[in-house]
Coordinates of C-alpha atoms in Angstrom, one line a residue:
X1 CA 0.0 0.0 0.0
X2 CA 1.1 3.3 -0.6
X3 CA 2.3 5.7 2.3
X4 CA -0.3 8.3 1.4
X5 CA -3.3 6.1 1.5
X6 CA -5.3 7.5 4.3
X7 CA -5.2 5.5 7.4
X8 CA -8.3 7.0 9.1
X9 CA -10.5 5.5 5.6
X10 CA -9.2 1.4 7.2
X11 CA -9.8 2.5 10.9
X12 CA -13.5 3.3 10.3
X13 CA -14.4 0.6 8.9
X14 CA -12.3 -1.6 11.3
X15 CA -14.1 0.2 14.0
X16 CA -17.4 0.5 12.5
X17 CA -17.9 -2.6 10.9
X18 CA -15.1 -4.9 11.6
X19 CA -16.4 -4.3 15.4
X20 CA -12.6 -3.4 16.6
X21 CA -12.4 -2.2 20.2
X22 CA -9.3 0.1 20.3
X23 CA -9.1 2.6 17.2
X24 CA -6.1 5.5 16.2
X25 CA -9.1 7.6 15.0
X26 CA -8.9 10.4 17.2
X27 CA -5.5 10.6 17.6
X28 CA -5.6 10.8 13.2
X29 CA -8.2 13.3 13.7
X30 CA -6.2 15.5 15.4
X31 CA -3.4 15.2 13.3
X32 CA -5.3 15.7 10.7
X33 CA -4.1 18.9 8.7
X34 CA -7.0 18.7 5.4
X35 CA -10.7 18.2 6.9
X36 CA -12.2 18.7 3.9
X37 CA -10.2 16.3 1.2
X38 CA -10.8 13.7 4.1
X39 CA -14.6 14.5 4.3
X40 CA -14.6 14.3 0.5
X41 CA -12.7 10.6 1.0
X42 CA -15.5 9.5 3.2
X43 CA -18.6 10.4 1.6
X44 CA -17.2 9.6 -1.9
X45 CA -16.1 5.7 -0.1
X46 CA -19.8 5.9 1.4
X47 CA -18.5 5.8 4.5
X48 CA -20.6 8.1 6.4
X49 CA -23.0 6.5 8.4
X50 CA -19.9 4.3 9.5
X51 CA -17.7 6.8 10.3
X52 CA -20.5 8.8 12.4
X53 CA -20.6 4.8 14.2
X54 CA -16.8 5.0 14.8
X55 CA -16.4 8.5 15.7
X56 CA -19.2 8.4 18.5
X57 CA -17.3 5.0 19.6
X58 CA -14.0 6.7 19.5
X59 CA -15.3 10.1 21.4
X60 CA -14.8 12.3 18.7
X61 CA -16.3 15.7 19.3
X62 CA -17.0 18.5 16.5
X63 CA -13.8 20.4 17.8
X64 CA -12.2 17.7 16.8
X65 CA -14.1 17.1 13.3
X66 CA -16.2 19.4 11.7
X67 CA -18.0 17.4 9.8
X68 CA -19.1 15.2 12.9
X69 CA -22.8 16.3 13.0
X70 CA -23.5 16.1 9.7
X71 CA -22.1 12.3 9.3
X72 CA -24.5 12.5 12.4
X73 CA -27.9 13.9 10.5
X74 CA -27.0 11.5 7.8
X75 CA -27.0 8.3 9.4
X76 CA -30.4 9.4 11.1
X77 CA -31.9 10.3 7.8
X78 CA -30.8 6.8 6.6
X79 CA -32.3 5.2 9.1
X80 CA -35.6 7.0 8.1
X81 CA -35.2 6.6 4.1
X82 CA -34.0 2.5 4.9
X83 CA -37.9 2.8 6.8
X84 CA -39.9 4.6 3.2
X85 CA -38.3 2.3 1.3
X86 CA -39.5 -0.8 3.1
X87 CA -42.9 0.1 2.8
X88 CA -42.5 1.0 -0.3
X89 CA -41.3 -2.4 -2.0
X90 CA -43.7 -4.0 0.0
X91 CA -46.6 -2.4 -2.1
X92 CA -44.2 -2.8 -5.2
X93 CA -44.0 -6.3 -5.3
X94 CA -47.6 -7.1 -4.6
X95 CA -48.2 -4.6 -7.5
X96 CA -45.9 -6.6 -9.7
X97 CA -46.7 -10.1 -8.9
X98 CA -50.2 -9.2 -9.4
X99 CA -49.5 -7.4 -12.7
X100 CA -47.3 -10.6 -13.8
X101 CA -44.1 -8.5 -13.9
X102 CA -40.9 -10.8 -12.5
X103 CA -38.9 -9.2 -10.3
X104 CA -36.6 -9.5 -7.7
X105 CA -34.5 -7.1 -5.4
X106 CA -31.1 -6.0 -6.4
X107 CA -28.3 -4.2 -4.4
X108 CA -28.8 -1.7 -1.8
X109 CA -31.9 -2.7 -0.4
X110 CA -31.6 -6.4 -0.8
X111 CA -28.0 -6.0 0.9
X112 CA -28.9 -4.8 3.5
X113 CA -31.9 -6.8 4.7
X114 CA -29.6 -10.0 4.2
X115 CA -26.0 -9.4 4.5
X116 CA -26.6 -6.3 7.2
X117 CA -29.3 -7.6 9.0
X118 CA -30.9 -4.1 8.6
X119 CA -28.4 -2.3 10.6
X120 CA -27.5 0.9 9.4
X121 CA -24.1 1.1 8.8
X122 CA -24.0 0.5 5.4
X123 CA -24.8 3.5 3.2
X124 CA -27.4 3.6 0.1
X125 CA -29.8 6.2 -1.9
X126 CA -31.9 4.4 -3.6
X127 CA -33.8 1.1 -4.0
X128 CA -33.2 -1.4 -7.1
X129 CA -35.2 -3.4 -9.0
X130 CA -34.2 -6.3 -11.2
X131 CA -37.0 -7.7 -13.3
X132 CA -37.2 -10.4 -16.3
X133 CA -36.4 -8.4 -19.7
X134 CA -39.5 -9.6 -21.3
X135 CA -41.3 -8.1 -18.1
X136 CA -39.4 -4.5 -19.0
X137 CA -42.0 -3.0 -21.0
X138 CA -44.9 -3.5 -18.1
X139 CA -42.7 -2.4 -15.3
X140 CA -42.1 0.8 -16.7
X141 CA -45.6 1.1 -17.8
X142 CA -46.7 0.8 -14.0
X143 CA -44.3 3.3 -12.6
X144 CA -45.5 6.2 -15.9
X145 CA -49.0 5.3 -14.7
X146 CA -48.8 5.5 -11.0
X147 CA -47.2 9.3 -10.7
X148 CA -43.8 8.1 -10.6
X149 CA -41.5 11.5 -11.8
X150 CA -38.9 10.3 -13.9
X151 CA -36.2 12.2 -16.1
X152 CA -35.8 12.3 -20.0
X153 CA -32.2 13.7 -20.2
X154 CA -31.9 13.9 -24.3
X155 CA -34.5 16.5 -25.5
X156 CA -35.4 14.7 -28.7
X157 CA -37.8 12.6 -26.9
X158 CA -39.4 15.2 -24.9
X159 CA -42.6 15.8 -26.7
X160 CA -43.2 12.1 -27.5
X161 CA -46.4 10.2 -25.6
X162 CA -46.0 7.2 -23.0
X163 CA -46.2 4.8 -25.6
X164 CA -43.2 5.9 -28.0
X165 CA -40.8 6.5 -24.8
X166 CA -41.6 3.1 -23.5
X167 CA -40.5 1.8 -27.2
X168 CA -37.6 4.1 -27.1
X169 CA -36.1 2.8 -23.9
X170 CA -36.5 -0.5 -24.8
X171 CA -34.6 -0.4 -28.3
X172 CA -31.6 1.9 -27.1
X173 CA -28.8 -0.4 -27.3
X174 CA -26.8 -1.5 -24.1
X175 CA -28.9 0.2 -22.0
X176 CA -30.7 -1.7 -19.6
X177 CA -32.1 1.2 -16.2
X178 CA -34.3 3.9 -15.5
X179 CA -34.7 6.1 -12.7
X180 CA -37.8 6.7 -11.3
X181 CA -38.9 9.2 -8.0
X182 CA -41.7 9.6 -5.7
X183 CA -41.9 11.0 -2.3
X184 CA -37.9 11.4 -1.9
X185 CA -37.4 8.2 -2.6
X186 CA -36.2 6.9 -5.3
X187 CA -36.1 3.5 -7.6
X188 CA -34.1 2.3 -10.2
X189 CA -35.2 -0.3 -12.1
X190 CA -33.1 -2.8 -14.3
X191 CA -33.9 -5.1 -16.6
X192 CA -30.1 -6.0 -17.2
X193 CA -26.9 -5.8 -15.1
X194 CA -24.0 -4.0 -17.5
X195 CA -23.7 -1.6 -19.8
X196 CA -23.7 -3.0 -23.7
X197 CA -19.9 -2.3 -24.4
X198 CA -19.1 -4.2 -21.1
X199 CA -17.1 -8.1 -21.5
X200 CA -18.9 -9.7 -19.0
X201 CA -20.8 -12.8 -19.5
X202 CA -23.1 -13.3 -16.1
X203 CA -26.2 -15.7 -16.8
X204 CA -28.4 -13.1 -15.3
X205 CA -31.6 -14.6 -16.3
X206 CA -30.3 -17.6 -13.7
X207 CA -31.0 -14.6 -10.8
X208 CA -34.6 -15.4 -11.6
X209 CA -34.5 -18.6 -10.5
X210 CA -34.2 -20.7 -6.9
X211 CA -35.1 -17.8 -4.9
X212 CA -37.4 -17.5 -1.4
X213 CA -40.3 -16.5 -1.5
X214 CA -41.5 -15.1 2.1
X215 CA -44.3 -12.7 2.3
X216 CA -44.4 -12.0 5.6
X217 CA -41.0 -10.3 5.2
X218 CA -39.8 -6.9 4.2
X219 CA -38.3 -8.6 0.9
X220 CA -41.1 -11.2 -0.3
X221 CA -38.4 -12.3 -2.8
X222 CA -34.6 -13.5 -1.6
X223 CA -32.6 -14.5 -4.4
X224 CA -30.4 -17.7 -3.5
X225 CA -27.3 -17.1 -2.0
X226 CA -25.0 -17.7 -4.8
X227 CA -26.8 -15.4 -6.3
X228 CA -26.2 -12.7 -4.2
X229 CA -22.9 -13.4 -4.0
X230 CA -22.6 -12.5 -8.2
X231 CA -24.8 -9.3 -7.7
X232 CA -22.2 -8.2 -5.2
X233 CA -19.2 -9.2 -8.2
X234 CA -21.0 -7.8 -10.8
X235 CA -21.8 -4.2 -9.6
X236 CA -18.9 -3.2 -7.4
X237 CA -16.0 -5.4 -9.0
X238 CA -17.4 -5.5 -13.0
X239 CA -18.4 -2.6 -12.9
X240 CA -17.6 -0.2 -10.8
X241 CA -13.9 -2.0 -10.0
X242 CA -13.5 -1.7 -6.3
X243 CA -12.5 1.7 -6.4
X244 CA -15.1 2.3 -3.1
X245 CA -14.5 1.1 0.1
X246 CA -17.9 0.6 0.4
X247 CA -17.4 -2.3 -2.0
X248 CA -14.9 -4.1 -0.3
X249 CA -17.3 -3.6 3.3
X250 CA -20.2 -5.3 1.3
X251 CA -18.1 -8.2 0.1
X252 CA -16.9 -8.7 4.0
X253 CA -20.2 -8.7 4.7
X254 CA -21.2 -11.2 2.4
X255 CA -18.3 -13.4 3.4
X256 CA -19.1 -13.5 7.6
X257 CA -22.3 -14.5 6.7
X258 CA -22.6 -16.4 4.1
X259 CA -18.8 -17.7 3.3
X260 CA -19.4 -21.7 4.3
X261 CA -22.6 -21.9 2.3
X262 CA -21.1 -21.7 -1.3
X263 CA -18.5 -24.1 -2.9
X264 CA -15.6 -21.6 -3.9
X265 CA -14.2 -24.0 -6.4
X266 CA -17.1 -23.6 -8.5
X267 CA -17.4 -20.0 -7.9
X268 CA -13.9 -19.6 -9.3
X269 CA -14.8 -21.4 -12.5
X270 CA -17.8 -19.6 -12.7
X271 CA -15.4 -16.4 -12.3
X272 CA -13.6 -17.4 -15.2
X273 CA -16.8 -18.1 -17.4
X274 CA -18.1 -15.4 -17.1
X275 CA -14.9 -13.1 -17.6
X276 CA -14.6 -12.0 -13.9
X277 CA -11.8 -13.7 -12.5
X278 CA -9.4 -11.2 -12.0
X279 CA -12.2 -8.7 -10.6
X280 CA -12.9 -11.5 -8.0
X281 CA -9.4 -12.7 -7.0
X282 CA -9.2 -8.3 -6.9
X283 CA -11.5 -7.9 -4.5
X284 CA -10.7 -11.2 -2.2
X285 CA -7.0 -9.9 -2.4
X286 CA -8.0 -5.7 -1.6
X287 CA -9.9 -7.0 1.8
X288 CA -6.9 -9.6 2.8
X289 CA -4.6 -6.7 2.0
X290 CA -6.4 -3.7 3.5
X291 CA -7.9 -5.3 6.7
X292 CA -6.2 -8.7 7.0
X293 CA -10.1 -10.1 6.6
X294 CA -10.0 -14.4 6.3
X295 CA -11.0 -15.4 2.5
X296 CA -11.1 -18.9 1.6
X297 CA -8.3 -21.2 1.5
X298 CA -8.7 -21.9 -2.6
X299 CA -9.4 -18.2 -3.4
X300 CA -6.0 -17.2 -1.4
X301 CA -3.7 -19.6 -4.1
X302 CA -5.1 -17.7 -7.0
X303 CA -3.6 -14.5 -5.5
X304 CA -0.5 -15.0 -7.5
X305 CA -2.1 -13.5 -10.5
X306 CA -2.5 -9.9 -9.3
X307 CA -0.7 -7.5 -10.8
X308 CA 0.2 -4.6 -7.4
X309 CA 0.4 -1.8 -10.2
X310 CA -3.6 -2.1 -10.5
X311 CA -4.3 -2.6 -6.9
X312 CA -2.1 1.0 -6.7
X313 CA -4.4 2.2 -9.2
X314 CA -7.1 1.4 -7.4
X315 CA -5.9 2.5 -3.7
X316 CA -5.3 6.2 -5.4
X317 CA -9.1 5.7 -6.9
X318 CA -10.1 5.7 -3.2
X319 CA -8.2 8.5 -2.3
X320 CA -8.8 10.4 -5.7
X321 CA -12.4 10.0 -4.9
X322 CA -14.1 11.6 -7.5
X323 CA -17.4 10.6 -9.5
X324 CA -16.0 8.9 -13.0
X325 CA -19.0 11.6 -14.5
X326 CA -16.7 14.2 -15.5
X327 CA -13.9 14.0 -18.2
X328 CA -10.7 13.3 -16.7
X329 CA -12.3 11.1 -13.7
X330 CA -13.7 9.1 -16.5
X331 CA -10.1 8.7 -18.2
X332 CA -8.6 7.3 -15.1
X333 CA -11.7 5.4 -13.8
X334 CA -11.0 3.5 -17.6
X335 CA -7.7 2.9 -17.0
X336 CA -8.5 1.1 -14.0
X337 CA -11.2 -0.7 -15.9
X338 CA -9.3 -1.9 -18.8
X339 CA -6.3 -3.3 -16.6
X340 CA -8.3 -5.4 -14.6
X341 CA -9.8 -7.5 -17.1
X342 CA -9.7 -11.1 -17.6
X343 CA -6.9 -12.4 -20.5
X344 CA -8.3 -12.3 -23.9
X345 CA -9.8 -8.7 -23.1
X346 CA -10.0 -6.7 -26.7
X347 CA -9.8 -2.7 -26.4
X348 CA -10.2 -2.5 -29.8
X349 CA -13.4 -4.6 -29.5
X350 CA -14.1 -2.6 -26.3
X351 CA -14.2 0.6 -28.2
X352 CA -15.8 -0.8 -30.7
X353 CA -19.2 -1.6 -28.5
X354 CA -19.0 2.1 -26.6
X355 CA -19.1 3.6 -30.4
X356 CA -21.8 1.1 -31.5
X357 CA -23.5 2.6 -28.4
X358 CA -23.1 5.9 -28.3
X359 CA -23.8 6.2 -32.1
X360 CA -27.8 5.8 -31.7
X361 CA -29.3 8.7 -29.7
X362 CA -31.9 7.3 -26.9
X363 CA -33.6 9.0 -24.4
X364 CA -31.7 7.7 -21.4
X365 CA -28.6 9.4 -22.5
X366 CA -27.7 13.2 -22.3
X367 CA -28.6 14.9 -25.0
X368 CA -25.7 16.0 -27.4
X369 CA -25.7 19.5 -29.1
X370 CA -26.8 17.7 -32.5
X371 CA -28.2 14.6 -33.4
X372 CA -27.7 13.1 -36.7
X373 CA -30.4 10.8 -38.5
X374 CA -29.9 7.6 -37.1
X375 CA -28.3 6.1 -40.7
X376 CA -25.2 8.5 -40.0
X377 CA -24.0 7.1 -36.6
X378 CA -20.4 7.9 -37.0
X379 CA -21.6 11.1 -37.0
X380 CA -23.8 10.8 -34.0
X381 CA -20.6 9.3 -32.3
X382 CA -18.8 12.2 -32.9
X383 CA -22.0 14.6 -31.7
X384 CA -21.4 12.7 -28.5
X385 CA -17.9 12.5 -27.5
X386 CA -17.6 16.4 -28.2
X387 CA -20.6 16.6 -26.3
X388 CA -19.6 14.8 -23.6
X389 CA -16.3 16.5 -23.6
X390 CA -17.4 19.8 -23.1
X391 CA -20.0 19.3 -20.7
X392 CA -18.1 17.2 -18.2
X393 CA -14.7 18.7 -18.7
X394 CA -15.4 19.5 -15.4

């Protein structure tokens, strides 16, 4: 690990989640000499409602961290959003199972219900659906019809009816969510699991199947564990690389609880089949590394392969900690991507997809400053990348 990695990010979560007794966090916090680039560390590692756990642990007082209260507020308001949200998908998935529409829960939500056992230590903004592709076209029907506020970012589609965006979505290549809002609370539903341009090959029509059904619970639908287990791979190592502490907490969390109920052997091929096994053996090795957390016996020999350039580049992504939605965040948030894939990995063929992609305006995109007729996508690709250039240069 690099000497500049910031101690104080490890202690929290040790503290916090990791349930250690004795911390360094107040003595860190008083030598402390840039409040805000660590505040900007915690909340961009989603650390807060863990930190505002540790720091009351460790004594910490606002003279001693201005940002104390307002890790404080934000764990409370959690705790209140984690309460709209379970009423909400309670209503949900008796609306969609009477409707027909397959679903089941995905990520935040579903997390913490199994993984967390509700507590709130583990930070999320929203709620996420997964339901069956063929189901798409209903689901999003329900939430246009039942005064759910939703956002059309590309301007083109604007003026068209209910029927023609529903259509729209549905045909824009690689794209696969759509955010919805009601009350302050809001739902993103999914009807696929990675973006079009993305190598991964995860079965995720197999999520549909072996779960628990239990209606007398806040989730009336628990995936299987093994599947769980890939939702966690999928989102924070496929596709958002590790580059969040918050995805290494939810992996630990996974493991204490669920750790002797899968066979690893067959989790590794798996890995390998579906062109994640370097983003697994990643984040196995980033929690053995950072917090000396027990992984499996047979995961632990594959360590060999990592490469300790890409874990740096991922350690400095932590402390970098900015959104990959502007330019030059995007660049190096890329260059993490593309040197952690599995061997065979094509850039050419993975620039390839992105400009098959970006070529066809949809309205779940931003809109660029012109769009082309759809027969002229090279120069609808180049509409975008200026685009996007200019607008998140920033």
């Amino acid at each position: 690990m690099k000497n500049n990695y910031p101690e104080i990010l490890l202690e929290i979560v040790k503290s916090a989640f990791l349930e250690k007794e004795e911390s360094r966090i107040l003595e860190l916090l008083i030598k402390e000499n840039n409040p805000d680039l660590l505040n900007k560390q915690i909340i961009f590692n989603g650390l807060r409602p863990a930190a505002s756990f540790a720091f009351k642990k460790a004594k910490v007082s606002e003279s001693d961290f201005e940002y104390l209260n307002k890790y404080n507020d934000f764990a409370q308001r959690q705790a209140f959003l984690n309460l709209g949200y379970t009423q909400l998908i309670k209503g949900l998935f008796r609306d969609f199972q009477n409707l027909g529409i397959r679903v089941i829960p995905y990520k935040g939500i579903l997390f913490s219900n199994t993984i967390f056992d509700n507590k709130v230590i583990r930070e999320s903004g929203d709620m996420d659906l997964l339901v069956y592709p063929e189901d798409a076209g209903k689901a999003l029907e329900y939430f246009f019809s039942n005064d759910y506020e939703f956002d059309l970012f590309n301007d083109e589609f604007k003026f068209s009816d209910k029927d023609e965006i529903i259509t729209a979505i549905l045909a824009s290549k690689g794209k696969y969510e759509q955010a919805f809002n009601k009350n302050g609370l809001h739902i993103d539903l999914h009807w696929g699991l990675n973006y079009g341009f993305m190598p991964y090959k995860v079965d995720y029509l197999s999520f549909f199947e072996n779960f628990t059904e239990k209606s007398n619970q806040v989730l009336s639908v628990i995936p299987s564990v093994e599947t769980i287990f890939w939702m966690v791979i999928l989102h924070h190592g496929g596709k958002e690389i590790w580059v969040k502490q918050k995805h290494l907490i939810d992996l630990m969390a996974f493991l204490r609880k669920y750790s002797e109920e899968l066979d690893w052997e067959k989790q590794i091929n798996l890995s390998k089949e579906y062109k994640l096994y370097k983003i697994l053996i990643t984040g196995f090795y980033l929690i053995k590394k950072l917090y000396d957390f027990p992984v499996p016996e047979i995961i632990e020999k594959h360590f060999h392969i990592i490469n300790l350039n890409q874990i740096d580049r991922i350690l400095d992504y932590h402390c970098y900690s900015k959104n990959w939605n502007t330019l030059f965040a995007r660049l190096r948030y890329e260059k993490v991507l593309i040197n952690n894939q599995d061997e065979g990995f094509s850039i050419r063929k993975y620039v390839f997809e992105i400009y098959k992609e970006y070529s066809i305006p949809n309205p779940l995109e931003h809109g660029r400053f012109i769009s082309f007729p759809e027969k002229y996508r090279f120069l609808n690709f180049i509409s975008k990348i200026i685009t996007y250039g200019i607008k998140k240069m920033f």
